mmCIF file of C-alpha atoms and ligand atoms in Angstrom:
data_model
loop_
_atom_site.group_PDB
_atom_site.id
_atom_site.type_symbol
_atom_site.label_atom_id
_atom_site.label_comp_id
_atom_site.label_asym_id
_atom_site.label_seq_id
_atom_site.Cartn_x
_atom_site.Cartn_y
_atom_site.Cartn_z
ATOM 1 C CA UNK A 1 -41.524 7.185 23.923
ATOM 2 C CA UNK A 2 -40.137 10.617 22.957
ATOM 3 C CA UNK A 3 -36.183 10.871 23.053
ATOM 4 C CA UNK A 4 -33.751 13.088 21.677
ATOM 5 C CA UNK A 5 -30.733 12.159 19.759
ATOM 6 C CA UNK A 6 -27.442 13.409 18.658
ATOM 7 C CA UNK A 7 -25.697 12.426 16.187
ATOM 8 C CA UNK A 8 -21.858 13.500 15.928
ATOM 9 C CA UNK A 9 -20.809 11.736 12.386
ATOM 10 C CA UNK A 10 -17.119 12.704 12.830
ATOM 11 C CA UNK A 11 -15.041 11.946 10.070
ATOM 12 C CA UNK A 12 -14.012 9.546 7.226
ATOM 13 C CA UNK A 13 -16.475 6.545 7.397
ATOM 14 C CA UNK A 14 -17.798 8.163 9.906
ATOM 15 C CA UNK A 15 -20.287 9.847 8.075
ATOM 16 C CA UNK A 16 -21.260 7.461 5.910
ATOM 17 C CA UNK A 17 -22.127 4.964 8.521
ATOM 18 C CA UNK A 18 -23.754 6.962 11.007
ATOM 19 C CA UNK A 19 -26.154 8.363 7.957
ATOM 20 C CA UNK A 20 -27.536 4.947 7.717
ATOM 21 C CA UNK A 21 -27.584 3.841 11.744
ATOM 22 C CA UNK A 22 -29.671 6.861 11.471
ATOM 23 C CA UNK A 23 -32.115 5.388 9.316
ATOM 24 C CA UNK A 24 -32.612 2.277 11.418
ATOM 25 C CA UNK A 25 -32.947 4.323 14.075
ATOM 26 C CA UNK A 26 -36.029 6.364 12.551
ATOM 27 C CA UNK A 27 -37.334 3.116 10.918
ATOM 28 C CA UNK A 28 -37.526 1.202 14.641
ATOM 29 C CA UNK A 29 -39.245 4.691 15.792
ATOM 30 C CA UNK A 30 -42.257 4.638 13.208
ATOM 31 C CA UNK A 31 -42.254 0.795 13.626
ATOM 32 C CA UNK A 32 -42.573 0.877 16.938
ATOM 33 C CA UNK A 33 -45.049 3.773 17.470
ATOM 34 C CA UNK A 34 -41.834 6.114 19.394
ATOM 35 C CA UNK A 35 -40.809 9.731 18.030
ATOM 36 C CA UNK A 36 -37.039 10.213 18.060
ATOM 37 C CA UNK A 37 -35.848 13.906 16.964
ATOM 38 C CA UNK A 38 -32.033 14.214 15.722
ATOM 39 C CA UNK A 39 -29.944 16.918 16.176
ATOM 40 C CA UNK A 40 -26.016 17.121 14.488
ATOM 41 C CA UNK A 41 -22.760 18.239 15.921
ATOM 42 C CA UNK A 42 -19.173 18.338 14.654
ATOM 43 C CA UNK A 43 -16.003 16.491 16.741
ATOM 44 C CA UNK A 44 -12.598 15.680 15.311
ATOM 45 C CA UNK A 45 -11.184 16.738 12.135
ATOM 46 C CA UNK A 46 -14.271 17.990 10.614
ATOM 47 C CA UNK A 47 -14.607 20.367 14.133
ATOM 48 C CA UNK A 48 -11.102 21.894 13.384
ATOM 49 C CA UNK A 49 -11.549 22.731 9.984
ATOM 50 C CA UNK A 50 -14.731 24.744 10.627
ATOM 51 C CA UNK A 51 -14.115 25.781 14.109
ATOM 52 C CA UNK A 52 -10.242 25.057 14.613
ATOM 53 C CA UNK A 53 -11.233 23.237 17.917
ATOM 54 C CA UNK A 54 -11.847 19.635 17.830
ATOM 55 C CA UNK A 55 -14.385 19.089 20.571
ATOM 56 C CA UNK A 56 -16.416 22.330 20.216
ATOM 57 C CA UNK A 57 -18.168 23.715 23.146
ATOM 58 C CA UNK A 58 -21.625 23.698 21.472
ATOM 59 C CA UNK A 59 -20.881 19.652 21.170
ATOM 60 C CA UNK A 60 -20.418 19.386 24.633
ATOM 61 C CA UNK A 61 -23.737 21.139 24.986
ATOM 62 C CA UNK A 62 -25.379 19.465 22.508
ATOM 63 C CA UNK A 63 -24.416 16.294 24.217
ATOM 64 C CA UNK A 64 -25.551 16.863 27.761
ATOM 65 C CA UNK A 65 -28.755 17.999 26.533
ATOM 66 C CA UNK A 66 -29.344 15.071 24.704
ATOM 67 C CA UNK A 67 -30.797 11.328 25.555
ATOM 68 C CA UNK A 68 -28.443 9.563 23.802
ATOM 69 C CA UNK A 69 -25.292 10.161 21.164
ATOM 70 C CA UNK A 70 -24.813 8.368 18.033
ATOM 71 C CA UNK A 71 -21.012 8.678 17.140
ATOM 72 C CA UNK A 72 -19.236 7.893 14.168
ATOM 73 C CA UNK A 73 -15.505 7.748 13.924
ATOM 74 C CA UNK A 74 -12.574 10.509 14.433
ATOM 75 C CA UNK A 75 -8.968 10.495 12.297
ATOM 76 C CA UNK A 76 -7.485 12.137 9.743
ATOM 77 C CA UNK A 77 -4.222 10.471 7.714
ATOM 78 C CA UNK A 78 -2.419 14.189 7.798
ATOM 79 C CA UNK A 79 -1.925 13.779 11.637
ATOM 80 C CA UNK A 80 -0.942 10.773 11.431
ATOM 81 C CA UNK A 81 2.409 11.595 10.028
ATOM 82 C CA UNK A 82 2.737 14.745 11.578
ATOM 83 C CA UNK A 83 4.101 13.408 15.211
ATOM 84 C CA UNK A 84 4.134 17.444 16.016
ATOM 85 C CA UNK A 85 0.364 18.368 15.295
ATOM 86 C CA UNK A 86 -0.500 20.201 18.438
ATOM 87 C CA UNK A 87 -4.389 19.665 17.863
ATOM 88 C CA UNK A 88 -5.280 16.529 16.543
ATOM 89 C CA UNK A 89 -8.928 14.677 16.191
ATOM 90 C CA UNK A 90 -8.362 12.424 18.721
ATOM 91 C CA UNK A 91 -8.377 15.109 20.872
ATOM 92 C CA UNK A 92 -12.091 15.511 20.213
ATOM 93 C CA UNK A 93 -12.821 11.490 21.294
ATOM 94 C CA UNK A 94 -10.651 11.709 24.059
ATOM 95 C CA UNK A 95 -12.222 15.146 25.574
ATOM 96 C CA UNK A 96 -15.728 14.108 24.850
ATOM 97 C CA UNK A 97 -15.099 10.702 27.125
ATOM 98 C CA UNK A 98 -14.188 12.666 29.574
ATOM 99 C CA UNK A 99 -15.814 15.483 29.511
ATOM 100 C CA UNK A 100 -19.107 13.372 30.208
ATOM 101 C CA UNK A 101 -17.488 11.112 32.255
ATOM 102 C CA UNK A 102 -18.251 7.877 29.890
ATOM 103 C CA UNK A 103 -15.635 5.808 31.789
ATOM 104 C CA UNK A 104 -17.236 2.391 30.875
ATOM 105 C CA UNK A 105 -16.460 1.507 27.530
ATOM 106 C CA UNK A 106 -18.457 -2.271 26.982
ATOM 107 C CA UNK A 107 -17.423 -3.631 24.045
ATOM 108 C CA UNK A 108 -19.545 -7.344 22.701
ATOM 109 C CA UNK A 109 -17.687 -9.926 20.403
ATOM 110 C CA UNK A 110 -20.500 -11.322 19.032
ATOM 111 C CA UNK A 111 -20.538 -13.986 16.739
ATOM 112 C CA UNK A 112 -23.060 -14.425 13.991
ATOM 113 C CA UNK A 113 -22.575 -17.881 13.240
ATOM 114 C CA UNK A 114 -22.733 -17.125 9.176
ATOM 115 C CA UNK A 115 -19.248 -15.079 9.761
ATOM 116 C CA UNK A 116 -17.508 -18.071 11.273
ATOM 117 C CA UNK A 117 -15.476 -18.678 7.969
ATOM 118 C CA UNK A 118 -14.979 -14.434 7.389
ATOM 119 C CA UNK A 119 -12.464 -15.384 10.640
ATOM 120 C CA UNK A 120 -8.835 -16.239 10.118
ATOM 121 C CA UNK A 121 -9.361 -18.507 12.926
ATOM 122 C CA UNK A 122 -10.815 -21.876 12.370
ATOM 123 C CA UNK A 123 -14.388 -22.289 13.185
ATOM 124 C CA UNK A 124 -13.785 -25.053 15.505
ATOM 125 C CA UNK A 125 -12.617 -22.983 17.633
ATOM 126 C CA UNK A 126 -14.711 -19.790 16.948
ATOM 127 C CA UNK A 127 -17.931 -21.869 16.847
ATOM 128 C CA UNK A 128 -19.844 -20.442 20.233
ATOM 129 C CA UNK A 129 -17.905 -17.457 20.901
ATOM 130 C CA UNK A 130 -19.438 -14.687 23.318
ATOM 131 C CA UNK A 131 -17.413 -12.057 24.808
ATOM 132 C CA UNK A 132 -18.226 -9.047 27.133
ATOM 133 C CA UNK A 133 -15.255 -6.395 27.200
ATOM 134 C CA UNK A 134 -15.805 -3.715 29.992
ATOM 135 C CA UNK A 135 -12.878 -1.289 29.104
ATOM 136 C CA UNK A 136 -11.935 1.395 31.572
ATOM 137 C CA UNK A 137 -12.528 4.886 29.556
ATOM 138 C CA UNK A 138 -11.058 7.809 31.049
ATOM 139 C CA UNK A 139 -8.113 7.243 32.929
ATOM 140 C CA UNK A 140 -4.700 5.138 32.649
ATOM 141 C CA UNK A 141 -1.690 6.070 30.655
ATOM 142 C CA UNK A 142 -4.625 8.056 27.803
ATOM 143 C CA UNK A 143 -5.080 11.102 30.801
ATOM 144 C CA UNK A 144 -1.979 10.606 32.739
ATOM 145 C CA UNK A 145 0.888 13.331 32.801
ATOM 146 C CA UNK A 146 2.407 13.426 29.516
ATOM 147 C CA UNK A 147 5.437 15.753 27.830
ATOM 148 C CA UNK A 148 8.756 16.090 26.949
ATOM 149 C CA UNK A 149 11.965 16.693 28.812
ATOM 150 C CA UNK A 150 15.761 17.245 28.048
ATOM 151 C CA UNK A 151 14.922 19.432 24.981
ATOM 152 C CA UNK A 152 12.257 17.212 23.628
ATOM 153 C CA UNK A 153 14.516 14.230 23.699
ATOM 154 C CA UNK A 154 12.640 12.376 26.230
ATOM 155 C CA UNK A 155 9.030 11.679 26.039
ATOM 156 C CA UNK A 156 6.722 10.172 28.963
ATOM 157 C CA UNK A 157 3.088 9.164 29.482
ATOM 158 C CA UNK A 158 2.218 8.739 33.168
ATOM 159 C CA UNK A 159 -0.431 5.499 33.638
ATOM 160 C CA UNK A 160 -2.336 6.385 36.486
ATOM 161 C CA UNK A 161 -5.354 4.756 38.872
ATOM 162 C CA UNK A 162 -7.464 6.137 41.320
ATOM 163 C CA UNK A 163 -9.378 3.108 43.613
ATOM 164 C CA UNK A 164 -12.497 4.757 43.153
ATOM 165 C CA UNK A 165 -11.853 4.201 39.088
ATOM 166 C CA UNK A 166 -11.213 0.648 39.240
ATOM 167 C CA UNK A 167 -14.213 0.140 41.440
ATOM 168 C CA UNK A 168 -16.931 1.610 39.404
ATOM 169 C CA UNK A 169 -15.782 -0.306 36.274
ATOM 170 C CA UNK A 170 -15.269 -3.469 38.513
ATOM 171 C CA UNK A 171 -18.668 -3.119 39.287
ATOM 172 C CA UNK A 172 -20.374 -2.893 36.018
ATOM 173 C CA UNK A 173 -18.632 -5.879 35.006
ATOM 174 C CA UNK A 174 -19.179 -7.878 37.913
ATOM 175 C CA UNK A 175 -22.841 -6.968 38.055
ATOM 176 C CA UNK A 176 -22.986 -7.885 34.258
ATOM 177 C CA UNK A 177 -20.939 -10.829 34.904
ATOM 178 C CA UNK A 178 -24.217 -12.144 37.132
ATOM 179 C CA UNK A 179 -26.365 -11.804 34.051
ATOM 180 C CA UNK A 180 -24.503 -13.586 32.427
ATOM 181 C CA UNK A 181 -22.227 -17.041 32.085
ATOM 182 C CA UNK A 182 -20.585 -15.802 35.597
ATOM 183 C CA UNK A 183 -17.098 -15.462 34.831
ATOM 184 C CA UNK A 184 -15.150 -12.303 34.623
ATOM 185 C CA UNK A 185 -11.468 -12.310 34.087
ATOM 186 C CA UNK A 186 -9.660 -8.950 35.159
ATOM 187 C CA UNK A 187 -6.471 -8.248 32.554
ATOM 188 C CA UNK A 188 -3.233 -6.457 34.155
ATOM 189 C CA UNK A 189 -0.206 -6.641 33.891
ATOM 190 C CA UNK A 190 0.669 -6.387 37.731
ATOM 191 C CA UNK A 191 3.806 -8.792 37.470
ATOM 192 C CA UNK A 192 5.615 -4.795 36.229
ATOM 193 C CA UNK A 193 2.752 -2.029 36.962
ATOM 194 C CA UNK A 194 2.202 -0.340 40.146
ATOM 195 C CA UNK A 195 -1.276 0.855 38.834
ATOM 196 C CA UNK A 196 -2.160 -2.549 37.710
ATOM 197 C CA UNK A 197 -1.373 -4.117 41.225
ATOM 198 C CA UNK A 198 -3.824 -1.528 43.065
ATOM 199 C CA UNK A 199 -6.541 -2.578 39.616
ATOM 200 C CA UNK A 200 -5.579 -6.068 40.754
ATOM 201 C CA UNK A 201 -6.055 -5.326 44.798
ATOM 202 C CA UNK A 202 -9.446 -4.248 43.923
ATOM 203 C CA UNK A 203 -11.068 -6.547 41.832
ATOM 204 C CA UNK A 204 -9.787 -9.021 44.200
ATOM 205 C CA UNK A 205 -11.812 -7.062 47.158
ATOM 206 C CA UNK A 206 -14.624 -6.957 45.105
ATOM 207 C CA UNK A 207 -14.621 -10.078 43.973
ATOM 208 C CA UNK A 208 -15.591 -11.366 47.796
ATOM 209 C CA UNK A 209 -19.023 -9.745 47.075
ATOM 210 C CA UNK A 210 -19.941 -11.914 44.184
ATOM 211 C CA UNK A 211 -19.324 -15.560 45.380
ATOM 212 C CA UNK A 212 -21.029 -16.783 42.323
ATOM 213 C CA UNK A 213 -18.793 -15.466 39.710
ATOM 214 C CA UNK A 214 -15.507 -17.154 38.519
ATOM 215 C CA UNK A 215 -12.837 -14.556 38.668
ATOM 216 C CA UNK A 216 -9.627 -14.607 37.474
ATOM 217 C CA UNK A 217 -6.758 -12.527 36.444
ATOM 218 C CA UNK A 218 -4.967 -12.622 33.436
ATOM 219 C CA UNK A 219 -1.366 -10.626 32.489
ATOM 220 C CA UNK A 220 -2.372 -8.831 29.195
ATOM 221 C CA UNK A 221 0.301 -10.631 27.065
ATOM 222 C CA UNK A 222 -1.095 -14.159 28.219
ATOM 223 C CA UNK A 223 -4.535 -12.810 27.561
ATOM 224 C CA UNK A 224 -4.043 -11.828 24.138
ATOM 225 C CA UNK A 225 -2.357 -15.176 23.275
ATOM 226 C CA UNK A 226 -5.677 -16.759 25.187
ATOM 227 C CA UNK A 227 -8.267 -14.803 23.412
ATOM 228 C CA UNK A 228 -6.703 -16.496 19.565
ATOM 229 C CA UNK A 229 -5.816 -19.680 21.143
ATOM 230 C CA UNK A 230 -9.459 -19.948 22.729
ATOM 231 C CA UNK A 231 -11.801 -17.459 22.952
ATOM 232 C CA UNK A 232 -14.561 -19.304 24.515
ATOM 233 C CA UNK A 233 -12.973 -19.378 27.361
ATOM 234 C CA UNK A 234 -13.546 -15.580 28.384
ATOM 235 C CA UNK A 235 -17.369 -14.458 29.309
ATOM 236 C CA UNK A 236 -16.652 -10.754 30.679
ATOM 237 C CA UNK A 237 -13.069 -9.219 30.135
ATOM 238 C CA UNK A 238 -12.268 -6.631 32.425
ATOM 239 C CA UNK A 239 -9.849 -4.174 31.348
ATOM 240 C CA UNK A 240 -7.861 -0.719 31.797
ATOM 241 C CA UNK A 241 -7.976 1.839 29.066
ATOM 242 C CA UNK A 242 -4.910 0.851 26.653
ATOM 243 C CA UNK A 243 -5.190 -2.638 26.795
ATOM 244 C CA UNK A 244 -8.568 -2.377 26.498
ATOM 245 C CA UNK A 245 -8.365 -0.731 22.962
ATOM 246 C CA UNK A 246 -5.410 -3.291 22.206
ATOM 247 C CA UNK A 247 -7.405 -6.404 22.553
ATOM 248 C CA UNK A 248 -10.524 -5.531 21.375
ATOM 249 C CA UNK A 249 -9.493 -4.831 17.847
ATOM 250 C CA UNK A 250 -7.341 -8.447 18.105
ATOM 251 C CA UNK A 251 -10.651 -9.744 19.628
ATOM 252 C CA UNK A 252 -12.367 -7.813 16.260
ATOM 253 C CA UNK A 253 -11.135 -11.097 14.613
ATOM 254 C CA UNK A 254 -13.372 -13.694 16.301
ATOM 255 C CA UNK A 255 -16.599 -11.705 14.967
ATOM 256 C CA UNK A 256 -15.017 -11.553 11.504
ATOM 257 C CA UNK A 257 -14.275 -7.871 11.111
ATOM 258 C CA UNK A 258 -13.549 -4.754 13.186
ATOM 259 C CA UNK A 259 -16.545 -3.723 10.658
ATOM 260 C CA UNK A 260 -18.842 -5.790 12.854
ATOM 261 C CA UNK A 261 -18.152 -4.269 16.348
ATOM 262 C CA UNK A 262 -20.432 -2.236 18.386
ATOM 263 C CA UNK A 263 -19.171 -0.335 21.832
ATOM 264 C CA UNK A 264 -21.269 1.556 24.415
ATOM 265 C CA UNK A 265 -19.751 4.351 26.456
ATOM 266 C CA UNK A 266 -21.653 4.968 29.650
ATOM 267 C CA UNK A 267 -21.225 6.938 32.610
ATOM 268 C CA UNK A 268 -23.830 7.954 35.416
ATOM 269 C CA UNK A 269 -25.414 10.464 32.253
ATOM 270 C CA UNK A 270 -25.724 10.419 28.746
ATOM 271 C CA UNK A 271 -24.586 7.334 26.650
ATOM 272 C CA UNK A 272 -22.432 7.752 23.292
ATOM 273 C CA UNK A 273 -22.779 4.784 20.986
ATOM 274 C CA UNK A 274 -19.877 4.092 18.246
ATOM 275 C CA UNK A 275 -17.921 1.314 16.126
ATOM 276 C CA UNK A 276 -14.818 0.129 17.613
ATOM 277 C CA UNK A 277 -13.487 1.431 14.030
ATOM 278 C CA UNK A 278 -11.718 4.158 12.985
ATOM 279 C CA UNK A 279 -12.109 6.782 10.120
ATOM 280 C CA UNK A 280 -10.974 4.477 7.727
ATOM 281 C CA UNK A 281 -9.568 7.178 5.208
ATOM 282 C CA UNK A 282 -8.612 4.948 3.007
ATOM 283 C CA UNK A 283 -11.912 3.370 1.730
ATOM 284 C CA UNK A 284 -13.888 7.135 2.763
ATOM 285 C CA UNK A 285 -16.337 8.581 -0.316
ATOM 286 C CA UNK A 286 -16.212 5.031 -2.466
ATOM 287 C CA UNK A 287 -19.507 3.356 -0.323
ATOM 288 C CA UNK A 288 -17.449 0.275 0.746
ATOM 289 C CA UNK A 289 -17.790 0.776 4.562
ATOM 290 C CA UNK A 290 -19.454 -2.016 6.620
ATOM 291 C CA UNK A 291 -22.531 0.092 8.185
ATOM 292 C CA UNK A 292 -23.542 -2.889 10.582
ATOM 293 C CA UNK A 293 -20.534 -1.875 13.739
ATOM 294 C CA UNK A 294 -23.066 1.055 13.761
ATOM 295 C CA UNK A 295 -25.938 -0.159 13.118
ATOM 296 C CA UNK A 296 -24.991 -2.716 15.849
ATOM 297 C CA UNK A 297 -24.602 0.937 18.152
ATOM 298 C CA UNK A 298 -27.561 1.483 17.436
ATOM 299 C CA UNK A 299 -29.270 -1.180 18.485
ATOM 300 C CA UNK A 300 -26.860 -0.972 22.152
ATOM 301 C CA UNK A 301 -28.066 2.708 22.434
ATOM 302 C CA UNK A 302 -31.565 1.580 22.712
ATOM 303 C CA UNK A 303 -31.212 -1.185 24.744
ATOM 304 C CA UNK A 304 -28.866 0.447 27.261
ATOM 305 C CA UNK A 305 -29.947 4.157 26.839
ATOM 306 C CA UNK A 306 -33.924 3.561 26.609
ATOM 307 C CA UNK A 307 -34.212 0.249 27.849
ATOM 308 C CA UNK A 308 -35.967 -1.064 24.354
ATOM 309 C CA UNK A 309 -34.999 -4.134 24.620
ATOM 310 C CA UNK A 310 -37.462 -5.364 21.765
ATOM 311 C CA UNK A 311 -36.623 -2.608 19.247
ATOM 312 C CA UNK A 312 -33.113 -3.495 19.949
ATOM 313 C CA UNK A 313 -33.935 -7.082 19.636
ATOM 314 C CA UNK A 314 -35.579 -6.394 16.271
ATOM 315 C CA UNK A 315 -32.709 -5.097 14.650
ATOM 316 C CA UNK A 316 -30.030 -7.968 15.880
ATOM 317 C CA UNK A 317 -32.663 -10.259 14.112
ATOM 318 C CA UNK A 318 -32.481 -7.462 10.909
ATOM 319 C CA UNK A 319 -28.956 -8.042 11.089
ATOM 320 C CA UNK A 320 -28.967 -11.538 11.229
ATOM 321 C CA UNK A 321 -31.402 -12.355 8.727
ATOM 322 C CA UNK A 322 -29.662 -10.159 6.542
ATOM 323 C CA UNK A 323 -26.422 -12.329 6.564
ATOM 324 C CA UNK A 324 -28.812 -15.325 7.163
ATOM 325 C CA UNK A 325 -29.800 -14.568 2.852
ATOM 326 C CA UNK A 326 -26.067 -14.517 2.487
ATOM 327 C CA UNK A 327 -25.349 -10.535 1.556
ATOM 328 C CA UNK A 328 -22.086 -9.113 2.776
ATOM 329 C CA UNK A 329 -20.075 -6.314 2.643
ATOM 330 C CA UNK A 330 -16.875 -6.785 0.821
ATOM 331 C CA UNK A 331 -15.079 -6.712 4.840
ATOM 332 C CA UNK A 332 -16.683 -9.747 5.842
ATOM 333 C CA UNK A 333 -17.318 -11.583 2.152
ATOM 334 C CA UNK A 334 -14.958 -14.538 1.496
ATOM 335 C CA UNK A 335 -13.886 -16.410 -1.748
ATOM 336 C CA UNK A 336 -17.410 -18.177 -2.060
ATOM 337 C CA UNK A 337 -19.714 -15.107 -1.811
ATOM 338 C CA UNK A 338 -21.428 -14.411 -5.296
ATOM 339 C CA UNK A 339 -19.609 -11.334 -6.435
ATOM 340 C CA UNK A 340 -23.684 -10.300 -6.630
ATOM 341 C CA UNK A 341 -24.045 -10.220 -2.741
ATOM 342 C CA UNK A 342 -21.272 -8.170 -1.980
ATOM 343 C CA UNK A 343 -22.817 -4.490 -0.989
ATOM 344 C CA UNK A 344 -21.738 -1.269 -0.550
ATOM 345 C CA UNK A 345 -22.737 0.689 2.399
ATOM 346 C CA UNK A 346 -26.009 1.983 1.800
ATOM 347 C CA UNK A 347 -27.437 -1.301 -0.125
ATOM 348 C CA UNK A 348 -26.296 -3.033 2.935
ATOM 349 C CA UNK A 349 -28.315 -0.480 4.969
ATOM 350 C CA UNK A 350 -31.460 -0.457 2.885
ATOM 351 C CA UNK A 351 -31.117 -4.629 3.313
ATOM 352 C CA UNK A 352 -31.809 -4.074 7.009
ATOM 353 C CA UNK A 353 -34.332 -1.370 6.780
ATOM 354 C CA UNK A 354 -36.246 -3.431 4.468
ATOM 355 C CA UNK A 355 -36.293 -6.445 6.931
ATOM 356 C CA UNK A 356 -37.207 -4.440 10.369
HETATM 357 C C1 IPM B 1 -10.997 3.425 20.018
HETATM 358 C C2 IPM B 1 -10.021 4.267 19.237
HETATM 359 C C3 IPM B 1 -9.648 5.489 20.057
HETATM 360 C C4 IPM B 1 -8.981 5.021 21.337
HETATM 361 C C5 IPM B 1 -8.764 6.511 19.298
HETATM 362 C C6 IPM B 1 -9.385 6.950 17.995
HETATM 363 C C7 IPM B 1 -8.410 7.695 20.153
HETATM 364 O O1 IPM B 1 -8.910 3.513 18.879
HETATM 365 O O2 IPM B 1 -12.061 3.945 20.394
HETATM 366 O O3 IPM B 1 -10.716 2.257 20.249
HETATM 367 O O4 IPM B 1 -7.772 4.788 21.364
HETATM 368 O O5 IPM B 1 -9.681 4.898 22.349
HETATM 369 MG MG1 MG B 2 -9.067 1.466 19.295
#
């Protein structure tokens, strides 16, 4: 198979991790007999210091002439402080999602069962764990109207739903829902929202198509408390935009470490594969990033992107062997790990490289 992918490193962490996803990637390629050319591009902060835009038009370019996109984090800790930065990296994750129309964002808690002590939840109630999150990706209160009134002394953020957006997320989960253990809870919070009673309305409707699944809805505050309390409970978690990134970094915990998450974004065209983690500026340029969230990306982009579901297959069982011989990054070590298995980034990636 020939495919082409990009790879937009971002910033932070970013980088670092992406560098070595890359690697996997080429290794499963001359492993597998496929030819996979890369090409770069620049988003976020590292766009708007060479360009002063943060989603470049050549990215946008780049992207819809590509097969697939390898992502690797946005953020920069002088915006964060800086409530009136105009242009901001986000800007350059947010416009990308939309720009390509990536509105489902699916989002596994996996559990590798030699994590289940990196939790702060007891094993007992870990052990088993398998979550699907399909989180709504471009609309809700992230596009809605937003600005300021009265001078700049009122603020507001419109959270908005179309039918036709609810339904083609509702799908994807309910149709993965099938595949799966059959039961899809929907997360709202339609005892206040107006948006989340029409989200509601609809997965309701579409629910009558799918007999065989077990629906049911959740508010988002009782879901959160559900997902520590028991998270075996959920199979597929269907969600809109902002609660969707809310719970899956508190859902980060049952797999140990947002360091461990994967996420696909998928539309009706090109897929972008990333970590559910940030730029992490604080650990960026000392090699202590956990390269497996995209590593773990990479393995969804070929699955979903290229249907190679053995490749992909290969490097869960990289993965898993890896932490099978006990080597951890210092994100997902605990008190008994041998200070001597604790890795930095890339010794963590050449680990998996040298087991696919
Ligand atoms: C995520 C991130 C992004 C989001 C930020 C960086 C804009 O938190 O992908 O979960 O809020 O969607
Ligand atoms: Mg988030």
């Amino acid at each position: 198979m020939n495919k082409h992918i990009l790879v937009i490193p971002g910033d932070g962490i970013g980088k670092e991790v992406v560098t070595v996803s890359q690697q996997v990637l080429q290794k499963v390629a001359t492993r597998f007999g496929h030819t996979f050319t890369f090409d770069e591009a620049l988003i976020g902060h590292a766009a708007i210091e060479a360009t002063g835009n943060p989603l470049p038009q050549e990215t946008i370019d780049k992207s819809n002439a590509s097969d697939a996109i390898l992502f690797g984090a946005v953020g920069h800790p002088k915006y964060d402080n800086d409530p009136s930065a105009k242009v901001r990296p986000e800007q350059g994750l947010l416009g990308i999602r939309k720009a390509l129309g990536l509105y489902a964002n699916l989002r596994p808690i996996k559990l590798f069962d030699e994590l289940l002590s990196a939790s702060s939840i007891r094993p007992e109630i870990l052990r088993g764990a398998d979550i699907l999150f399909f989180r709504e990706l471009t609309g809700d209160i992230y596009f809605g109207e937003k600005g300021r009134k009265d001078n700049g002394d009122t603020a507001y953020d419109i959270a908005i739903y179309s039918r036709y957006e609810v339904e083609r997320i509702a799908r994807k989960a309910f149709d993965s829902a099938m595949t799966r253990r059959k039961k899809l809870c929907s997360v709202d919070k339609a005892n206040v929202l107006e948006s989340s009673r029409l989200w509601r309305e609809v997965v309701q409707k579409m629910a009558l198509e799918y007999p065989e699944v077990e629906v049911e809805h959740q508010f988002v505050d009782a879901a959160a408390m559900l997902l520590i309390k028991d998270p075996r409970r959920f199979d597929v978690v269907l969600t809109g935009n902002l609660f969707g990134d809310i719970l899956t970094d508190e859902a980060s915990q049952i797999a140990g470490s947002m360091g461990m998450l994967a996420s696909a974004s998928i539309g009706d065209t090109v897929g972008l594969y990333e970590p559910i983690h940030g730029s992490a500026h604080d650990i960026t340029g000392k090699g202590l990033a956990n390269p497996l969230a995209s590593i773990l990306s990479a393995a969804l982009l070929l699955d979903i992107s290229f249907g190679l579901k053995t490749e992909s297959e290969a490097i869960l069982e990289a993965v898993d062997a890896t932490l099978k011989a006990g080597l951890r990054t210092r994100d997902i070590a605990d008190s008994s790990t041998p200070a001597n298995l604790i890795l930095g980034t890339d010794a963590m990636g050449e680990a998996i490289l040298a087991r696919l």
